[in-house]
JSON list of C-alpha atoms in Angstrom, two decimals:
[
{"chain": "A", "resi": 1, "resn": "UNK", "atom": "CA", "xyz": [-10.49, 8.66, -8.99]},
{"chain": "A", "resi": 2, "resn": "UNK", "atom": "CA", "xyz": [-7.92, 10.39, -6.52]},
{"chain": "A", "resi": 3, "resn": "UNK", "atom": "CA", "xyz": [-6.06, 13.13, -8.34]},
{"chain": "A", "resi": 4, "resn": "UNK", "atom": "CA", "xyz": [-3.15, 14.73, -6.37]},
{"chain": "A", "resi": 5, "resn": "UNK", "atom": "CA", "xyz": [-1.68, 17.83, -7.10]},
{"chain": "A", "resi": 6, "resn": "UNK", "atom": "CA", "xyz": [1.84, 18.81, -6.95]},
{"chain": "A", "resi": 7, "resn": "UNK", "atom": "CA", "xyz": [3.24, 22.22, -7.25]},
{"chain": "A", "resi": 8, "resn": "UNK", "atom": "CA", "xyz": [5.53, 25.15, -7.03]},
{"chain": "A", "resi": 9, "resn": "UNK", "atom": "CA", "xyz": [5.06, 28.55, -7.21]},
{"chain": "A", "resi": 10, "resn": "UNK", "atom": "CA", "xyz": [7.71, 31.33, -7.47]},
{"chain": "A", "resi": 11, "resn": "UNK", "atom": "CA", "xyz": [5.32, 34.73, -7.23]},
{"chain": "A", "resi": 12, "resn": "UNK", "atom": "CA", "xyz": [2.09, 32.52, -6.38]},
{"chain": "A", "resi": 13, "resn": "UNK", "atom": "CA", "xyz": [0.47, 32.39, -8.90]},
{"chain": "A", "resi": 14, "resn": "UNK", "atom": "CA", "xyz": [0.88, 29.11, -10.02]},
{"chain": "A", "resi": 15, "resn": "UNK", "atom": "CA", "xyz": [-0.43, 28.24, -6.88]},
{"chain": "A", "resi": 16, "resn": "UNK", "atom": "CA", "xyz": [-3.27, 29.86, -7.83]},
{"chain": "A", "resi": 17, "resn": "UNK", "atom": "CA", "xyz": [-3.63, 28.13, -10.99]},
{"chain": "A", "resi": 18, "resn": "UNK", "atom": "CA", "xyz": [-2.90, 24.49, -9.21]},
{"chain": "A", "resi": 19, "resn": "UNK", "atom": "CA", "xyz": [-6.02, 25.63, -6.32]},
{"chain": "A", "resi": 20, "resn": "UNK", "atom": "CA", "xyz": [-8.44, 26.59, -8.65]},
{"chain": "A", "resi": 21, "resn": "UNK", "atom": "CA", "xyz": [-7.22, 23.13, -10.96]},
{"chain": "A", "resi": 22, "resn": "UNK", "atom": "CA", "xyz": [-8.78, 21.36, -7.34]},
{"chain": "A", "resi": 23, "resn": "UNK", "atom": "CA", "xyz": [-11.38, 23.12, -7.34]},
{"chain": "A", "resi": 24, "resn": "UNK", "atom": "CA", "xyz": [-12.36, 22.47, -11.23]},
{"chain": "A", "resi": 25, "resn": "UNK", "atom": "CA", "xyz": [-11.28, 18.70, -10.63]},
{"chain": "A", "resi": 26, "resn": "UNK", "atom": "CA", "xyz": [-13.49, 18.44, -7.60]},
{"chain": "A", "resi": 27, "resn": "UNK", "atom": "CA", "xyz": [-16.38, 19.81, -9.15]},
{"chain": "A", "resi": 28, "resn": "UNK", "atom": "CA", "xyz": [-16.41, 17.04, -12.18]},
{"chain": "A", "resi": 29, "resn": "UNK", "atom": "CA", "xyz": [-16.51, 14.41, -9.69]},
{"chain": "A", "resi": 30, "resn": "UNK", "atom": "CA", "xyz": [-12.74, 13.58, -8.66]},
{"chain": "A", "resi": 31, "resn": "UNK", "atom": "CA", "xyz": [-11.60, 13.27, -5.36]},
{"chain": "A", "resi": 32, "resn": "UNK", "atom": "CA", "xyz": [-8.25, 16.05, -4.85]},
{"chain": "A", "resi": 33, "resn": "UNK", "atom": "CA", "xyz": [-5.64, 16.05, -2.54]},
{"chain": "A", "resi": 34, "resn": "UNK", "atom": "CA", "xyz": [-2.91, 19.10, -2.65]},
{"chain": "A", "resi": 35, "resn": "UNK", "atom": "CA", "xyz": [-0.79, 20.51, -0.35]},
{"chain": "A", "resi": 36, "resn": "UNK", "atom": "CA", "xyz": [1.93, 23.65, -1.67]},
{"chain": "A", "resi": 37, "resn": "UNK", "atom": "CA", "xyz": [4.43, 22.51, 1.18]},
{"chain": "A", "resi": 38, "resn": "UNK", "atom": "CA", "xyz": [3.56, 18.34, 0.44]},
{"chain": "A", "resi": 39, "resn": "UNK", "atom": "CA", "xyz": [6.33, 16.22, 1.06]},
{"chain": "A", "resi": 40, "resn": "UNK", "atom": "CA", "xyz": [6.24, 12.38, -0.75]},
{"chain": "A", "resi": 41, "resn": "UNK", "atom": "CA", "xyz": [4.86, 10.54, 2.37]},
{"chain": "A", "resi": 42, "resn": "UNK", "atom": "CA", "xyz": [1.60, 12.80, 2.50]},
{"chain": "A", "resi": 43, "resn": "UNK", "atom": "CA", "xyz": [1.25, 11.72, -1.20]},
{"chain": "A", "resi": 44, "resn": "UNK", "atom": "CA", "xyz": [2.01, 8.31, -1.04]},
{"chain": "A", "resi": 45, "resn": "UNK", "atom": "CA", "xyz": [-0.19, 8.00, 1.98]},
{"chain": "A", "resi": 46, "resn": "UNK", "atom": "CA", "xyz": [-3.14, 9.57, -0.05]},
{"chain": "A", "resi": 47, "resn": "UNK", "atom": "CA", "xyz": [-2.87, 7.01, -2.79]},
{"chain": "A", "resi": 48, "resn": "UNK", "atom": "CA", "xyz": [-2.90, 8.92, -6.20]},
{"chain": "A", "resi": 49, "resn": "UNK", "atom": "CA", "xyz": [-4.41, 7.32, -9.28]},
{"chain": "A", "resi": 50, "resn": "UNK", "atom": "CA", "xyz": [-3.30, 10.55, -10.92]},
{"chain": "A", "resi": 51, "resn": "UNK", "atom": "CA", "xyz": [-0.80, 12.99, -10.46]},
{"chain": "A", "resi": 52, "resn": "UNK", "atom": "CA", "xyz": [-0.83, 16.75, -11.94]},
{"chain": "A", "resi": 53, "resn": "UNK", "atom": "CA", "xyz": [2.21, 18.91, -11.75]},
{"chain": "A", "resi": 54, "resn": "UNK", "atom": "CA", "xyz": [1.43, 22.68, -11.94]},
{"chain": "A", "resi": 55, "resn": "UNK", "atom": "CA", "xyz": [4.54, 24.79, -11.47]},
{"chain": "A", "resi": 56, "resn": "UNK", "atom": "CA", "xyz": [6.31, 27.89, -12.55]},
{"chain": "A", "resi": 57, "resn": "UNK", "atom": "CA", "xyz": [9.61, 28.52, -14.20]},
{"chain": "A", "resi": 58, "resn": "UNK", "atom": "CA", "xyz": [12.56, 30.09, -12.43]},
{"chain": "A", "resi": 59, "resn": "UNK", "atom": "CA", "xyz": [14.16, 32.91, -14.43]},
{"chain": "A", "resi": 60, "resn": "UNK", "atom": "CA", "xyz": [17.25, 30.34, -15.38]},
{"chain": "A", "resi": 61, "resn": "UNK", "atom": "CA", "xyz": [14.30, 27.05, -16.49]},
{"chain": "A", "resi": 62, "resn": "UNK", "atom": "CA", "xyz": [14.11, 25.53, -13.02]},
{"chain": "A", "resi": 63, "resn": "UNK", "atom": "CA", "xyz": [11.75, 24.43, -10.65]},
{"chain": "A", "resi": 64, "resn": "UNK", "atom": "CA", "xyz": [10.53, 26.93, -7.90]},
{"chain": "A", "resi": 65, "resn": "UNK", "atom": "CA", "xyz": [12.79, 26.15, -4.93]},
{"chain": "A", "resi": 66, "resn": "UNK", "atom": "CA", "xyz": [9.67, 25.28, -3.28]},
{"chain": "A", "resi": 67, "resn": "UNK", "atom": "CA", "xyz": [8.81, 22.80, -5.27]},
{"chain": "A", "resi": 68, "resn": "UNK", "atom": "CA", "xyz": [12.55, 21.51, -5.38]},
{"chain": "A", "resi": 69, "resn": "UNK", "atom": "CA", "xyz": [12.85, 19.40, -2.18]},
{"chain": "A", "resi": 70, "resn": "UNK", "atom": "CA", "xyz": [9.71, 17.25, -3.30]},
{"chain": "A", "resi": 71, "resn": "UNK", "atom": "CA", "xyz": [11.08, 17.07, -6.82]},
{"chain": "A", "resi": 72, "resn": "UNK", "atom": "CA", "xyz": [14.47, 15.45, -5.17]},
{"chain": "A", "resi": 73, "resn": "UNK", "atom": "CA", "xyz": [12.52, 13.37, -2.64]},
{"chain": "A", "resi": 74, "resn": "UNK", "atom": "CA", "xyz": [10.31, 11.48, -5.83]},
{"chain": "A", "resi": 75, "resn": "UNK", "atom": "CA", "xyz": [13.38, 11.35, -8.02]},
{"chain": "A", "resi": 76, "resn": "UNK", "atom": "CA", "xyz": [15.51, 9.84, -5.50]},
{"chain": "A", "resi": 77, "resn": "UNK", "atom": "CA", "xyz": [12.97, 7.31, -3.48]},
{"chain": "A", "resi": 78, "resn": "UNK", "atom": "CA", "xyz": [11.16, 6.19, -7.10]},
{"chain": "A", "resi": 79, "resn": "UNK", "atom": "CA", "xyz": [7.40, 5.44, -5.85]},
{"chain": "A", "resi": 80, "resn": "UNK", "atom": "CA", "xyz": [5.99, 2.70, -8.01]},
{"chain": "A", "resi": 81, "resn": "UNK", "atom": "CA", "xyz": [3.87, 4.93, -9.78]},
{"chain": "A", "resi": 82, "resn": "UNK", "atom": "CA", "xyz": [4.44, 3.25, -13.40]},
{"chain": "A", "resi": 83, "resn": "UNK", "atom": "CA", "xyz": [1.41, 3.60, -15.84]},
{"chain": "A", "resi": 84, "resn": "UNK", "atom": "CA", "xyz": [-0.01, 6.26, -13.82]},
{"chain": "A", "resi": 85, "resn": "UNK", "atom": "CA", "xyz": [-2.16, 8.93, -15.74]},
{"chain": "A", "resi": 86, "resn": "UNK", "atom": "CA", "xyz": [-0.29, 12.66, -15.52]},
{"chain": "A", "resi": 87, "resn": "UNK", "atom": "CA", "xyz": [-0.68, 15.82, -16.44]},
{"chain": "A", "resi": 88, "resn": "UNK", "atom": "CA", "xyz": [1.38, 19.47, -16.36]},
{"chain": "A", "resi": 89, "resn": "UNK", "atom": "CA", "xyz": [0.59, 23.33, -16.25]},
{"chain": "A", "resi": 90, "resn": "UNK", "atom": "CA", "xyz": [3.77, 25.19, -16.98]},
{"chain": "A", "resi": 91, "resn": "UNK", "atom": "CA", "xyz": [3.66, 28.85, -16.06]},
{"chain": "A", "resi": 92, "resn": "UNK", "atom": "CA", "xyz": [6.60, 30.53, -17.66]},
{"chain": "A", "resi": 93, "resn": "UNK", "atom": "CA", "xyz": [7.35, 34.08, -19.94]},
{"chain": "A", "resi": 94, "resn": "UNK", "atom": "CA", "xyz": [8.13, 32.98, -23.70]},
{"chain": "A", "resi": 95, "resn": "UNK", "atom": "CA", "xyz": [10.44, 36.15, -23.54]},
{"chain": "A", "resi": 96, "resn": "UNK", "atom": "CA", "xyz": [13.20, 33.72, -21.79]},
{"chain": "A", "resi": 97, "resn": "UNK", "atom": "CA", "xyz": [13.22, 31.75, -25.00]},
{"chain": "A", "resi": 98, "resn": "UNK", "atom": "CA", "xyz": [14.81, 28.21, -24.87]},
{"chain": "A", "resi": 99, "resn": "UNK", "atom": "CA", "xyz": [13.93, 28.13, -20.60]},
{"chain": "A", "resi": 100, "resn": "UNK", "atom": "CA", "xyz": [10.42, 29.21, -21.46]},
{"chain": "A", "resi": 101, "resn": "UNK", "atom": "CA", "xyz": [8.13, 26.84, -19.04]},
{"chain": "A", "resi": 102, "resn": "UNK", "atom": "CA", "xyz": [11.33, 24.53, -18.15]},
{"chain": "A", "resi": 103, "resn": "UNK", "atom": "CA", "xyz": [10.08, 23.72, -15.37]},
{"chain": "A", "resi": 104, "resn": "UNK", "atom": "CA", "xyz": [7.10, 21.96, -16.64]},
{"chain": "A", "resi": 105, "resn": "UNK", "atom": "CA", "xyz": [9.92, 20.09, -18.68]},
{"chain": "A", "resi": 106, "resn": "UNK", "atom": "CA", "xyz": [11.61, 18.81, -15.72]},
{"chain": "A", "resi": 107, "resn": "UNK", "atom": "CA", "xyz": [8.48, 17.16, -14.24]},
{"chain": "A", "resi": 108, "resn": "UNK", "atom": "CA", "xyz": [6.87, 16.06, -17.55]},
{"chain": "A", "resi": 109, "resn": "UNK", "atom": "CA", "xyz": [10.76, 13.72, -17.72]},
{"chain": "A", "resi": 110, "resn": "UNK", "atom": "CA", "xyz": [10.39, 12.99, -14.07]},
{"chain": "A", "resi": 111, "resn": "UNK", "atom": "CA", "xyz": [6.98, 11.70, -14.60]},
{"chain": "A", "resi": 112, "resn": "UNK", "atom": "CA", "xyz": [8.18, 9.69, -17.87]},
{"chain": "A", "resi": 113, "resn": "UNK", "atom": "CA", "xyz": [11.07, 8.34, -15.58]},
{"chain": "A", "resi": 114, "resn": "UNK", "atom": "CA", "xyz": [9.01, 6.70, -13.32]},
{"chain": "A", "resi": 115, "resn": "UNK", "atom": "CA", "xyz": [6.74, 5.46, -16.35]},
{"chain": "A", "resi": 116, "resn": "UNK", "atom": "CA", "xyz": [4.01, 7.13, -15.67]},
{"chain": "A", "resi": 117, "resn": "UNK", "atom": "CA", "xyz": [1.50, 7.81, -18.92]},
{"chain": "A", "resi": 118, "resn": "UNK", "atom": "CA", "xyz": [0.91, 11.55, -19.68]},
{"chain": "A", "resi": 119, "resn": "UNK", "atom": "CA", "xyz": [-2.89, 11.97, -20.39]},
{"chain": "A", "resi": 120, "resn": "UNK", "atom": "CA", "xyz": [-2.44, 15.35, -22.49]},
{"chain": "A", "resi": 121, "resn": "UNK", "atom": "CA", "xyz": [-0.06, 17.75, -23.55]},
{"chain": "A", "resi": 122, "resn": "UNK", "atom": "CA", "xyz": [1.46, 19.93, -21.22]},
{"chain": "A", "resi": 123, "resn": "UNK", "atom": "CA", "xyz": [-0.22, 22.73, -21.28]},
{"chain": "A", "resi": 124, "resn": "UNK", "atom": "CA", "xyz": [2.03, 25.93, -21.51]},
{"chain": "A", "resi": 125, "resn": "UNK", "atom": "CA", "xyz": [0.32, 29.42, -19.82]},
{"chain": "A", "resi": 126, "resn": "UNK", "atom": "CA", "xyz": [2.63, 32.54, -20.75]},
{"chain": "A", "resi": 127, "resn": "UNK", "atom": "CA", "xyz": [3.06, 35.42, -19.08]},
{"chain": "A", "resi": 128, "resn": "UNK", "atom": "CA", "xyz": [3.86, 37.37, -21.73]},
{"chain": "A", "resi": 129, "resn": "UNK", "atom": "CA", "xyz": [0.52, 37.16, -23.25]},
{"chain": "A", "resi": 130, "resn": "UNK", "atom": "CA", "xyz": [-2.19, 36.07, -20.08]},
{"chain": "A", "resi": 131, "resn": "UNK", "atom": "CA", "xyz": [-3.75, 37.72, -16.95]},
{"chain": "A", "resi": 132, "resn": "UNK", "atom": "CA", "xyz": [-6.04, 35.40, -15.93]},
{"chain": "A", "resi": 133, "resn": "UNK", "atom": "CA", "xyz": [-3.94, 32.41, -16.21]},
{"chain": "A", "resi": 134, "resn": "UNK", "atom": "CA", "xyz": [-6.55, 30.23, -14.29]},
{"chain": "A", "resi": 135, "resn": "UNK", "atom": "CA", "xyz": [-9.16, 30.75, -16.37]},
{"chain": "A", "resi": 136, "resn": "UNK", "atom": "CA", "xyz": [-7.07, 30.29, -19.42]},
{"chain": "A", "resi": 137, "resn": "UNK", "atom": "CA", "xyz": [-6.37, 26.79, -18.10]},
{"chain": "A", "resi": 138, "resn": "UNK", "atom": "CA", "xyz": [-10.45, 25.48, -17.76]},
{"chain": "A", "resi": 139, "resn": "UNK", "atom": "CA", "xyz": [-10.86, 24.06, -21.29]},
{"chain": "A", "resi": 140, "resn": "UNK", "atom": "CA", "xyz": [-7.53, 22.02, -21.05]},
{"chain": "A", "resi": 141, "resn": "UNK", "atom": "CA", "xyz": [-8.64, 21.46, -17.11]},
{"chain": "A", "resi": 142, "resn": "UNK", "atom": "CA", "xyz": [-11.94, 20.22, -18.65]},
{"chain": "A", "resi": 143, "resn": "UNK", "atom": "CA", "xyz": [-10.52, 18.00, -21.63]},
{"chain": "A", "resi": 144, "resn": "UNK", "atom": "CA", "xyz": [-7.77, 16.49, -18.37]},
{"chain": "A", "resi": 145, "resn": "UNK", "atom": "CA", "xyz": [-10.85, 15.46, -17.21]},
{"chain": "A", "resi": 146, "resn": "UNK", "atom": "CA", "xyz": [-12.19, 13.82, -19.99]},
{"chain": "A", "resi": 147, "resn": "UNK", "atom": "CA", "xyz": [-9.13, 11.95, -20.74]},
{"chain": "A", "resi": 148, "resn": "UNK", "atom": "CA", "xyz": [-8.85, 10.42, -16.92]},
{"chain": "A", "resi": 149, "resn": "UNK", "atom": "CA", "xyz": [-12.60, 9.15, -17.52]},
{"chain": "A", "resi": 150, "resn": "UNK", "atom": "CA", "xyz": [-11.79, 7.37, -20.91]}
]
């Protein structure tokens, strides 16, 4: 199965989080393509049978603006991705309150948009309380895998 991931980091580290996702993913057996500065052709040429999202949160609940243009570019050109497996990481601070991991929100609806099927729960890493945000995300890494097997 080809898993692609998408994502946007504000301070870098959920880039981190989204290259050592690749490296997790690769290592049960899936084939990973991700790119931090991807643009939809790259993707579409790759062939996805999953997609995962990982992105921060922008202090007002947006995307990262580098994460923005691809956001747009999917949106707007609506790739027939419909029943798709998906997944998101959301890296946010729970001290924003109502923007906490917002945008993980705006890709989990961009995903349902396009009707793609969400394999698991989005899984929400806070700042407030983590350090090691990539190693907080292995079991739910490990259970993503699980559920694209089944």
């Amino acid at each position: 199965m080809k898993i692609a991931i998408l994502s946007g980091s504000v301070y870098g580290t959920a880039e981190d989080v989204a290259l050592h996702a690749g490296e997790r993913l690769r290592a049960a057996g899936f084939e990973v393509w991700h790119d931090p500065r991807a643009q939809l052709p790259q993707i579409l040429a790759f062939g996805p049978d999953a997609l995962l999202a990982v992105t921060s949160t922008t202090g007002m609940g947006e995307l990262p603006d580098n994460l923005l243009p691809l956001y747009c570019a999917i949106r707007d050109q609506f790739p027939a991705w419909q029943g798709l497996p998906c997944a998101v990481i959301a890296l946010g601070d729970a001290s924003y309150g109502d923007t906490f991991c917002g945008g993980g929100e705006q890709m989990r609806e961009l995903f349902a948009e396009l009707g793609m099927r969400e394999v698991l729960e989005m899984l929400r890493l806070d700042a407030s309380e983590t350090v090691t945000p990539q190693t907080d995300a292995e079991p739910w890494l490990d259970r993503l895998a699980a559920a694209l097997r089944a």
